[in-house]
CSV table of C-alpha atoms in Angstrom, one decimal:
chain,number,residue,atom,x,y,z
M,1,UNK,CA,0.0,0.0,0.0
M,2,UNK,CA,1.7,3.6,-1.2
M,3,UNK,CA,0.2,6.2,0.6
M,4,UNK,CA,-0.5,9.6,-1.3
M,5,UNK,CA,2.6,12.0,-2.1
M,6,UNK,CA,1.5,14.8,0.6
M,7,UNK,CA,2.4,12.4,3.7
M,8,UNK,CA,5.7,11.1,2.3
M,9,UNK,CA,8.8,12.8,3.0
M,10,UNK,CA,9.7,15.5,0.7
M,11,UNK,CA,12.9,14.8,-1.4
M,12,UNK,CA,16.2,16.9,0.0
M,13,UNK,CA,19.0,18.0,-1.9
M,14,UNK,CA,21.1,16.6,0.6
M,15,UNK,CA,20.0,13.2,-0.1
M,16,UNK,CA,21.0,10.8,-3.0
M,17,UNK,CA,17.7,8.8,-5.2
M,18,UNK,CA,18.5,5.8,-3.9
M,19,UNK,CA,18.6,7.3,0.1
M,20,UNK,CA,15.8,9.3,-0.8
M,21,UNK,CA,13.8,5.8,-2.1
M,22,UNK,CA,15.0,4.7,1.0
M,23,UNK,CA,13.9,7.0,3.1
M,24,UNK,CA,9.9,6.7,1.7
M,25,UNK,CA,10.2,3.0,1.6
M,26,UNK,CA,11.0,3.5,5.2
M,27,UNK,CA,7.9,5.5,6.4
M,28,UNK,CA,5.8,3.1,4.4
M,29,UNK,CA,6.9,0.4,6.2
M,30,UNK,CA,7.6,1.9,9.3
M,31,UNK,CA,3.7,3.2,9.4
M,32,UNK,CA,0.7,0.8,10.9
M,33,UNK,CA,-1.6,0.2,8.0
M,34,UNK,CA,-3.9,1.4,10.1
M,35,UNK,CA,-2.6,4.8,10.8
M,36,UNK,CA,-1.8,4.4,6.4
M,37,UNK,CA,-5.3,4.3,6.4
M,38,UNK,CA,-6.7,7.6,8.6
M,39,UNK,CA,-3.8,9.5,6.8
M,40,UNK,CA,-5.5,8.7,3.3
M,41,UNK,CA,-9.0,9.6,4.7
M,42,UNK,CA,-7.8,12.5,6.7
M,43,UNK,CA,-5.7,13.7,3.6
M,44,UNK,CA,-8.8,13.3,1.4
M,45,UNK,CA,-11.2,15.5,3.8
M,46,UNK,CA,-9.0,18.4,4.7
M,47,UNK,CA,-8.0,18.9,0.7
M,48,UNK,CA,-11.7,18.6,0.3
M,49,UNK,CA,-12.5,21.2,2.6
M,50,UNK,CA,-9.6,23.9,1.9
M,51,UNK,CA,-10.5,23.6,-1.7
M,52,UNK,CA,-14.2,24.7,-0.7
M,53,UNK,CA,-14.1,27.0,1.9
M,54,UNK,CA,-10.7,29.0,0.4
M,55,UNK,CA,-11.0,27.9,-3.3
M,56,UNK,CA,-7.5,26.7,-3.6
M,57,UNK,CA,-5.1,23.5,-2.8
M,58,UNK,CA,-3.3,22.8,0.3
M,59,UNK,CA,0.2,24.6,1.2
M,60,UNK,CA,3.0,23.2,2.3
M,61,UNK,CA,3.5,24.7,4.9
M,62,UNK,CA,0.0,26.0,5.2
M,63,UNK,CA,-0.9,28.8,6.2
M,64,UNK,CA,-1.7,30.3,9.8
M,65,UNK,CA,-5.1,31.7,8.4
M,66,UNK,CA,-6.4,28.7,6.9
M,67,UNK,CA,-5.3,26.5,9.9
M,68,UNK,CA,-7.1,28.8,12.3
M,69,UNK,CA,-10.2,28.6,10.3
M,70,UNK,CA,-10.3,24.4,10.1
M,71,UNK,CA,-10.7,24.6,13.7
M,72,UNK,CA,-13.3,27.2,14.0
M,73,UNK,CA,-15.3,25.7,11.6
M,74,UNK,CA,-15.5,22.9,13.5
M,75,UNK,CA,-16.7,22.9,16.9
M,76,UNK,CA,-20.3,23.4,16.7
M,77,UNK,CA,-23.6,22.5,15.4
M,78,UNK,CA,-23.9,24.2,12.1
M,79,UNK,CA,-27.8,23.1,11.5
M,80,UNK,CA,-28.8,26.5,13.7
M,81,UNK,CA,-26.0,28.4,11.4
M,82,UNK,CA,-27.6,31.2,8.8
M,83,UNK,CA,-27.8,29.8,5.6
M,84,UNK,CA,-24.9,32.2,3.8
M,85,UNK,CA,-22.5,31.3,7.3
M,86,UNK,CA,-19.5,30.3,5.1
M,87,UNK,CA,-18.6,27.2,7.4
M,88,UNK,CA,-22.4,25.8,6.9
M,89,UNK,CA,-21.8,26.2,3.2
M,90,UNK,CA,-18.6,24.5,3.5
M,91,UNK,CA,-19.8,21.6,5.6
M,92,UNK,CA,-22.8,20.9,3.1
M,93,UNK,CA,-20.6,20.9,0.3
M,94,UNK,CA,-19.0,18.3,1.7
M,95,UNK,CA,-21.6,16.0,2.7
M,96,UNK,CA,-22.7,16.2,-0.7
M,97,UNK,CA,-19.3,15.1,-1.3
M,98,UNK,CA,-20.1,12.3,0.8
M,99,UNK,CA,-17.0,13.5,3.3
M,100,UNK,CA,-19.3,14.7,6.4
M,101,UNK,CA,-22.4,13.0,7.8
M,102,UNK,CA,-24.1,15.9,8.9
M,103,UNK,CA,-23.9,19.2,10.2
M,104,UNK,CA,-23.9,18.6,13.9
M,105,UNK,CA,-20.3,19.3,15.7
M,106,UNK,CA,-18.0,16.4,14.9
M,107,UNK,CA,-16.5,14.7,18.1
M,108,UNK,CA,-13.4,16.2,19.4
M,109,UNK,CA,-11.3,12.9,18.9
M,110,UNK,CA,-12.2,13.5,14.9
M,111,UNK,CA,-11.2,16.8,14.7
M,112,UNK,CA,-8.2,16.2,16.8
M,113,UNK,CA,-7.2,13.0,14.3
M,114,UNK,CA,-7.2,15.4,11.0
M,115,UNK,CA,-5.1,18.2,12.7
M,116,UNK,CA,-2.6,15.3,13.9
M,117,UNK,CA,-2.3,13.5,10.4
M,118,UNK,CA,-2.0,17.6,8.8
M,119,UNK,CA,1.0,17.9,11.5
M,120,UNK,CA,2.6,14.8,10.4
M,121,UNK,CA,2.5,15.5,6.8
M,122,UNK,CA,4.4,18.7,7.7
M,123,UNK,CA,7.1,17.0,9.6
M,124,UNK,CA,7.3,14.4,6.9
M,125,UNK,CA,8.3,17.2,4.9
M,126,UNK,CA,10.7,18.3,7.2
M,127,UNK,CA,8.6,21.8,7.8
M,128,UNK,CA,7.0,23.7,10.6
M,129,UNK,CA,3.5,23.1,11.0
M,130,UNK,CA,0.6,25.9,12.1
M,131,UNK,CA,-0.1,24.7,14.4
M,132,UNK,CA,1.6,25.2,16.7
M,133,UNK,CA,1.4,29.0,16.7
M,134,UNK,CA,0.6,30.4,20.1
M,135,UNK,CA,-3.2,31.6,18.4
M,136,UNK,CA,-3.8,28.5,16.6
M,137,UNK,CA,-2.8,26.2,19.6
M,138,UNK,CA,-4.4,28.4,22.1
M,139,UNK,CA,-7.8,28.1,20.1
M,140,UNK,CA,-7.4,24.4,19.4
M,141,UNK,CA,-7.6,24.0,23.1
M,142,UNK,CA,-10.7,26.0,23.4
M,143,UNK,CA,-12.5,24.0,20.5
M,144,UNK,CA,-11.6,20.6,22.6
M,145,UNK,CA,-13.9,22.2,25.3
M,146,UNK,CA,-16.4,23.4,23.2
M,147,UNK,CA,-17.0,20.5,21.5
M,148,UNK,CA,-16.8,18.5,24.5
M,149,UNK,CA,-19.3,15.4,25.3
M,150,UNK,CA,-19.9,12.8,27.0
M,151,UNK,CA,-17.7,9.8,25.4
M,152,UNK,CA,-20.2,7.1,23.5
M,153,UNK,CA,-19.3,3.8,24.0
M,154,UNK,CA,-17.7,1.8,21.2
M,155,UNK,CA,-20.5,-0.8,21.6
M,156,UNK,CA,-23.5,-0.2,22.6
M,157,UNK,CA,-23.6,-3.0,25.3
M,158,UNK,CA,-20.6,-5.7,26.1
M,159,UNK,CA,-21.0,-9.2,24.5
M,160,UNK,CA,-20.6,-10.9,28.1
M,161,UNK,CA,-20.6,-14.9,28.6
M,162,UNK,CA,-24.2,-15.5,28.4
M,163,UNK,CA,-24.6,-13.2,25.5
M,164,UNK,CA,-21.6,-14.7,23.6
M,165,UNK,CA,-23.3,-18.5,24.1
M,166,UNK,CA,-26.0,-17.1,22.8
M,167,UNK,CA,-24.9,-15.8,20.0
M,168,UNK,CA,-22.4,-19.1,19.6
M,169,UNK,CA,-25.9,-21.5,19.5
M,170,UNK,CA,-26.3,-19.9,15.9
M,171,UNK,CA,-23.2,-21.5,14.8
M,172,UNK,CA,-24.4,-25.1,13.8
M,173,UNK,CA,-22.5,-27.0,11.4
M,174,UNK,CA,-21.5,-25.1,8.0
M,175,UNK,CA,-17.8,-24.3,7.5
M,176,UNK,CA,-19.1,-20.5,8.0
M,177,UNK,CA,-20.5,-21.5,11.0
M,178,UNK,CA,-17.3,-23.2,11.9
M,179,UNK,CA,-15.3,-19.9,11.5
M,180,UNK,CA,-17.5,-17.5,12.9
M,181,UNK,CA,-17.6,-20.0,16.3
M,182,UNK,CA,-13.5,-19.7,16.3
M,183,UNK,CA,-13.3,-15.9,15.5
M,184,UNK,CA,-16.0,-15.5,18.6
M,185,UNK,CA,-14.7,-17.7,20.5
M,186,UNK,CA,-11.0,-16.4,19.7
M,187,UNK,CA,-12.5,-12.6,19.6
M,188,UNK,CA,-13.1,-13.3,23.2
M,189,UNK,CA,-11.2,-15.6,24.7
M,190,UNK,CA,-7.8,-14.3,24.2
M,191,UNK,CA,-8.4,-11.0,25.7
M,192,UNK,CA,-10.7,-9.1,23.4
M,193,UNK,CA,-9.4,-8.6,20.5
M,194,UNK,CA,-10.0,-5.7,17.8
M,195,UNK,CA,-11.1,-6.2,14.5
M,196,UNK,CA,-7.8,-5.4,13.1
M,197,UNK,CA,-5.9,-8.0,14.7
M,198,UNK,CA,-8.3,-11.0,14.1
M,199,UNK,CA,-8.3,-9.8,10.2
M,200,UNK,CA,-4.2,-9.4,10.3
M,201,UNK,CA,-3.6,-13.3,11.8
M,202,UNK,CA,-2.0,-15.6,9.7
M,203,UNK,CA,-1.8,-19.7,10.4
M,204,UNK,CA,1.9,-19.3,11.4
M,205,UNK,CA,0.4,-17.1,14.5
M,206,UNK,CA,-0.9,-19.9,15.7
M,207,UNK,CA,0.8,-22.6,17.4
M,208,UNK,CA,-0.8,-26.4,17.8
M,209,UNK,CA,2.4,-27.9,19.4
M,210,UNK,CA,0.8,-28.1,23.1
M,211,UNK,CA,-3.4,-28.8,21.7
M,212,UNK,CA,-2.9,-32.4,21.7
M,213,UNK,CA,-1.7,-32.5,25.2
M,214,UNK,CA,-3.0,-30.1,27.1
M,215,UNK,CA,-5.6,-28.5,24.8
M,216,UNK,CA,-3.8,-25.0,24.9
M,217,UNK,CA,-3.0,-22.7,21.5
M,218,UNK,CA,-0.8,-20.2,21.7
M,219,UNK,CA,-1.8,-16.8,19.7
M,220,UNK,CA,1.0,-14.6,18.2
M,221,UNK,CA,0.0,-11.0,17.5
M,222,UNK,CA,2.4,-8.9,15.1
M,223,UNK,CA,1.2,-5.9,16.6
M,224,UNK,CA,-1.5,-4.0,18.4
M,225,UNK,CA,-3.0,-0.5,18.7
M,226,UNK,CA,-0.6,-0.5,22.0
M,227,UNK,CA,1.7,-2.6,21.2
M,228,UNK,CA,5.0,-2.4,18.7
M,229,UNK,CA,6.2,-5.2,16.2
M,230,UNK,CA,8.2,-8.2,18.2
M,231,UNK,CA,6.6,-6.7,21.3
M,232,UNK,CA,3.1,-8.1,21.6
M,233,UNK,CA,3.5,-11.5,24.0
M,234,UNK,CA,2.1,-14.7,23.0
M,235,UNK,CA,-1.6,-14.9,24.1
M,236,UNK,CA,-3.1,-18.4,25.2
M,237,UNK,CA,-6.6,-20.1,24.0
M,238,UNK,CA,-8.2,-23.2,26.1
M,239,UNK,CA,-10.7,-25.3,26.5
M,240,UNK,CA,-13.6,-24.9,24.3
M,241,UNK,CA,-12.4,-21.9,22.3
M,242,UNK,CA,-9.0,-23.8,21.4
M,243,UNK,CA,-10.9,-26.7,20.2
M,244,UNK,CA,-13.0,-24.1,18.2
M,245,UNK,CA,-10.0,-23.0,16.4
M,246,UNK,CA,-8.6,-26.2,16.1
M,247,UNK,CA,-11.7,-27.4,14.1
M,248,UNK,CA,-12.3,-24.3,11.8
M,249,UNK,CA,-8.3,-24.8,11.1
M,250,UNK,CA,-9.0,-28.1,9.9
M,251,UNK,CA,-12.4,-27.2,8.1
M,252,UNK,CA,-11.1,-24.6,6.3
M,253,UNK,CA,-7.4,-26.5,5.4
M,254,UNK,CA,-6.2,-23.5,6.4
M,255,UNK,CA,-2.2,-24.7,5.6
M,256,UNK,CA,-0.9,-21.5,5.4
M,257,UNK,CA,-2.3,-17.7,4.9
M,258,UNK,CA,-4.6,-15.8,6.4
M,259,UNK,CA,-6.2,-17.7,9.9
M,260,UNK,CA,-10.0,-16.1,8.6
M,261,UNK,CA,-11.6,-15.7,5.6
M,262,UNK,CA,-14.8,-15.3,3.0
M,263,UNK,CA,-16.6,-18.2,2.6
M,264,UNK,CA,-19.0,-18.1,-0.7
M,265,UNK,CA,-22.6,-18.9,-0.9
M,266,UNK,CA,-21.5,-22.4,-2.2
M,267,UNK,CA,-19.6,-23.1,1.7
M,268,UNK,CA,-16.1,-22.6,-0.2
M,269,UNK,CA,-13.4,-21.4,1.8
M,270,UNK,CA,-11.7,-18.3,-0.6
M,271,UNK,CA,-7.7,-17.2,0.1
M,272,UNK,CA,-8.1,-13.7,1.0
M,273,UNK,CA,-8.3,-12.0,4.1
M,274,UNK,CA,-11.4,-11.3,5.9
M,275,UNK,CA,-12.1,-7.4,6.1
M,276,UNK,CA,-12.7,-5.6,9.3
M,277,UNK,CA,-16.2,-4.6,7.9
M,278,UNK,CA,-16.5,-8.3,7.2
M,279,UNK,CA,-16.6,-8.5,11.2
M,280,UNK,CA,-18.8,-6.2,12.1
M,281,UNK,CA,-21.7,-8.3,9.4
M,282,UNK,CA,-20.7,-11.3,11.7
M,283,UNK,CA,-21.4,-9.8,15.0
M,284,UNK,CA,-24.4,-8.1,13.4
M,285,UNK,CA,-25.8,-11.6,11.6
M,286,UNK,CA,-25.2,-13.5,14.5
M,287,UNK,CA,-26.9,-11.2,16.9
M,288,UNK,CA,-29.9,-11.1,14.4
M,289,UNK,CA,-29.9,-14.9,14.3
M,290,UNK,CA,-30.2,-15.0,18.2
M,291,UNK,CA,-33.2,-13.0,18.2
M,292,UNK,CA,-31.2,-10.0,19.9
M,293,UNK,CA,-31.3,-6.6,18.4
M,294,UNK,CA,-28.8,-5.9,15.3
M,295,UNK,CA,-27.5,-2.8,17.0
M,296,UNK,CA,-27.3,-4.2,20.3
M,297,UNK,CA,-23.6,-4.7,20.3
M,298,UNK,CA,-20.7,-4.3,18.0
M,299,UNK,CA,-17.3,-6.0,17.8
M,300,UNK,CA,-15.8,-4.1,20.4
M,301,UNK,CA,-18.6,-5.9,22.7
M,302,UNK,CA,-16.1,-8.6,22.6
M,303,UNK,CA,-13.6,-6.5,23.8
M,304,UNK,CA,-15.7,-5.0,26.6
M,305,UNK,CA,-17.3,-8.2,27.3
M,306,UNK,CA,-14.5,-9.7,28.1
M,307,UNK,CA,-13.2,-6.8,30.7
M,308,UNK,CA,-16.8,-6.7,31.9
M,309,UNK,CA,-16.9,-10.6,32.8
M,310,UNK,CA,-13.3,-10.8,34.2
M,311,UNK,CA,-14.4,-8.2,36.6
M,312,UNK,CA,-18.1,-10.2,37.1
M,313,UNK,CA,-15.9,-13.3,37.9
M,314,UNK,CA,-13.6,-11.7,40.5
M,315,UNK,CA,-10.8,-11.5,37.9
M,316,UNK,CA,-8.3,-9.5,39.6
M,317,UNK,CA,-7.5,-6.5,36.6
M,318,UNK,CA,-3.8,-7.1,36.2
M,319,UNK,CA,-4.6,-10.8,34.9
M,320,UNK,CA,-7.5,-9.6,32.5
M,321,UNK,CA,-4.7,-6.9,31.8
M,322,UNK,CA,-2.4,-9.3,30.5
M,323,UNK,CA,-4.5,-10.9,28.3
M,324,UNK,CA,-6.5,-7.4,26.8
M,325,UNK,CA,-3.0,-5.8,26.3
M,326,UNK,CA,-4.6,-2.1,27.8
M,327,UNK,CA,-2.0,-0.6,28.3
M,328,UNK,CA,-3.9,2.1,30.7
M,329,UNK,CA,-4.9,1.1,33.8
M,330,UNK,CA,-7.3,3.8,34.1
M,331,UNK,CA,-9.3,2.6,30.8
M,332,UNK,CA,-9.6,-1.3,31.9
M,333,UNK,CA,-10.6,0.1,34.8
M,334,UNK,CA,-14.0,1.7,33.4
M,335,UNK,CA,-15.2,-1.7,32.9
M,336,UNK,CA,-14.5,-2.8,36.5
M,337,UNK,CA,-15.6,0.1,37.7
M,338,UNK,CA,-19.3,-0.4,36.3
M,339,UNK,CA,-19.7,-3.8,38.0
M,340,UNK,CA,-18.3,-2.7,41.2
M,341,UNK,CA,-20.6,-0.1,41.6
M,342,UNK,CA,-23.7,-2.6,40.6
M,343,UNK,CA,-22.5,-4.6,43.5
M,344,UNK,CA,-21.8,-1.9,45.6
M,345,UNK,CA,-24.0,-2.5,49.4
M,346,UNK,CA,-24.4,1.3,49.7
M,347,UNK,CA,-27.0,1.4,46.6
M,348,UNK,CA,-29.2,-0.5,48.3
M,349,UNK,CA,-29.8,1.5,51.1
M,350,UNK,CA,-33.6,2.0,50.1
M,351,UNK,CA,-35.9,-0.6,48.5
């Protein structure tokens, strides 16, 4: 995957062709494909929106003016905005565009995203961004409080134990059935993974050398959101959700490649990676096949399920911790923190 010229480094008269080759190949690889992939979108919607609210292309370095304006046409509700207010008429240019859902104020954490991939194209170019120029910070800052609110959850309720047999009871006997059971089961089990990193596993990150035995599998992640190449540790799967994978491994004859995959309407196993969208349909058919609401949870349920049922089970945080990879305390703690005040004696002081 080549990114876009804008967020590659710029080429330097100090350096040769071939260093200069180098040097891009180096922040290609060097880049999560994930962050590769917000730089493309983020790259795409703040071309979109200089060249309709100033008429012109982006400029490297940009300008203080034009900076200063991205963020104050951001942080509020436009729908109230006069029809000629130039920031309405810029935002509904670009949901025609289809690059903004509506008009309300975008969350914080968006706006925050684009103005961090527009800094790093500037430092990949080896030139001082706008923002950070005492005005332009200084009313960044106040935008963040503006636009404040109350963080949504990332699934609208957590795909606990009893949930997550539920929605395993749909999985009967087809080799789709098969796979969806192991990436559940695996989703789960081995700390609550994200969709990312059940797409990204490959058959050599999984290790059969101790199922036979003692009915354990050892998961190797390349990476995580918090976690570096060669720096993730090994992550275990037993019991049920071993066998699981065991069975979908030999199902699918997965030999080598990606661990999960399409399956065509004729049950055929295909070579190519599952997509990340392709698990959110899963979690979404299988909760419409248990008779539960499509919405009611997303794949990050399994995430927050997991958390939310270590803590139920008197898990003590550290351990679920290990297996989650969180790498803040204070975030795993949200989950625990929502059981513990269920249980808490002092909220049942009237009945």
């Amino acid at each position: 995957m080549k990114p876009p010229a804008p967020y590659l480094p710029t080429a330097s008269p100090a350096l040769s062709q071939a260093d200069h080759e180098a040097l891009t190949d180096l922040y290609i690889r060097g880049t999560p494909a994930n962050t590769l992939r917000a730089y493309e979108r983020d790259l795409l919607y703040v071309t979109a929106w200089k060249s309709v609210r100033f008429g012109t292309t982006l400029s490297w370095p940009e300008r203080e003016e034009a900076a200063l304006a991205f963020i104050l046409d951001h942080p509020r509700d436009l729908d109230d905005a006069s029809e000629d207010d130039v920031a309405r008429e810029t935002a509904e240019t670009l949901i025609a565009q289809g690059l903004r859902k509506s008009l309300a104020c975008p969350a914080p954490s968006t706006l925050d995203r684009r103005i961090a991939s527009w800094l790093a194209f500037h430092r990949m170019k080896n030139l001082t961004s706008p923002f950070g120029t005492p005005q332009v910070k200084q009313a960044r800052s106040k935008a963040r409080r503006a636009a404040a609110r109350p963080p949504a959850p990332k699934s609208a309720n957590p795909i606990t134990r009893d949930v997550l047999e539920q929605l395993l009871a749909t999985c009967r006997g087809t080799r789709r059935d098969c796979r969806d059971r192991a990436l559940l089961m695996l989703g789960w089990a081995s700390g609550g993974r994200r969709r990312s990193e059940l797409t990204g596993l490959m058959r050599e990150d999984v290790s059969l050398k101790e199922f036979e035995k003692r009915s354990i599998v050892w998961i190797s992640l390349l990476e995580t959101k918090t976690t570096q190449k060669g720096e993730t540790p090994r992550l275990v799967l037993k019991g049920r959700a071993a066998q699981a994978l065991v069975h979908w491994i030999e199902v699918g004859e997965i030999t080598d490649g990606p661990l999960f995959r399409p399956i065509s309407k004729a049950d055929r196993v295909l070579k190519r990676r599952l997509s990340p969208d392709a698990i959110y349909q899963i979690v979404r058919h299988r909760l419409k096949l248990a008779g539960l609401p499509e919405d009611f949870a997303s794949p990050h349920g399994l995430r927050s399920g997991f958390l939310t049922q270590a803590a139920l089970d008197g898990a003590p945080i550290q351990a679920a911790m290990r297996l989650s990879l969180h790498r803040s305390m204070a975030q795993a703690q949200k989950y625990y923190d929502d059981v513990d005040i269920a249980e808490n004696p002092a909220t049942d002081l009237l009945r």
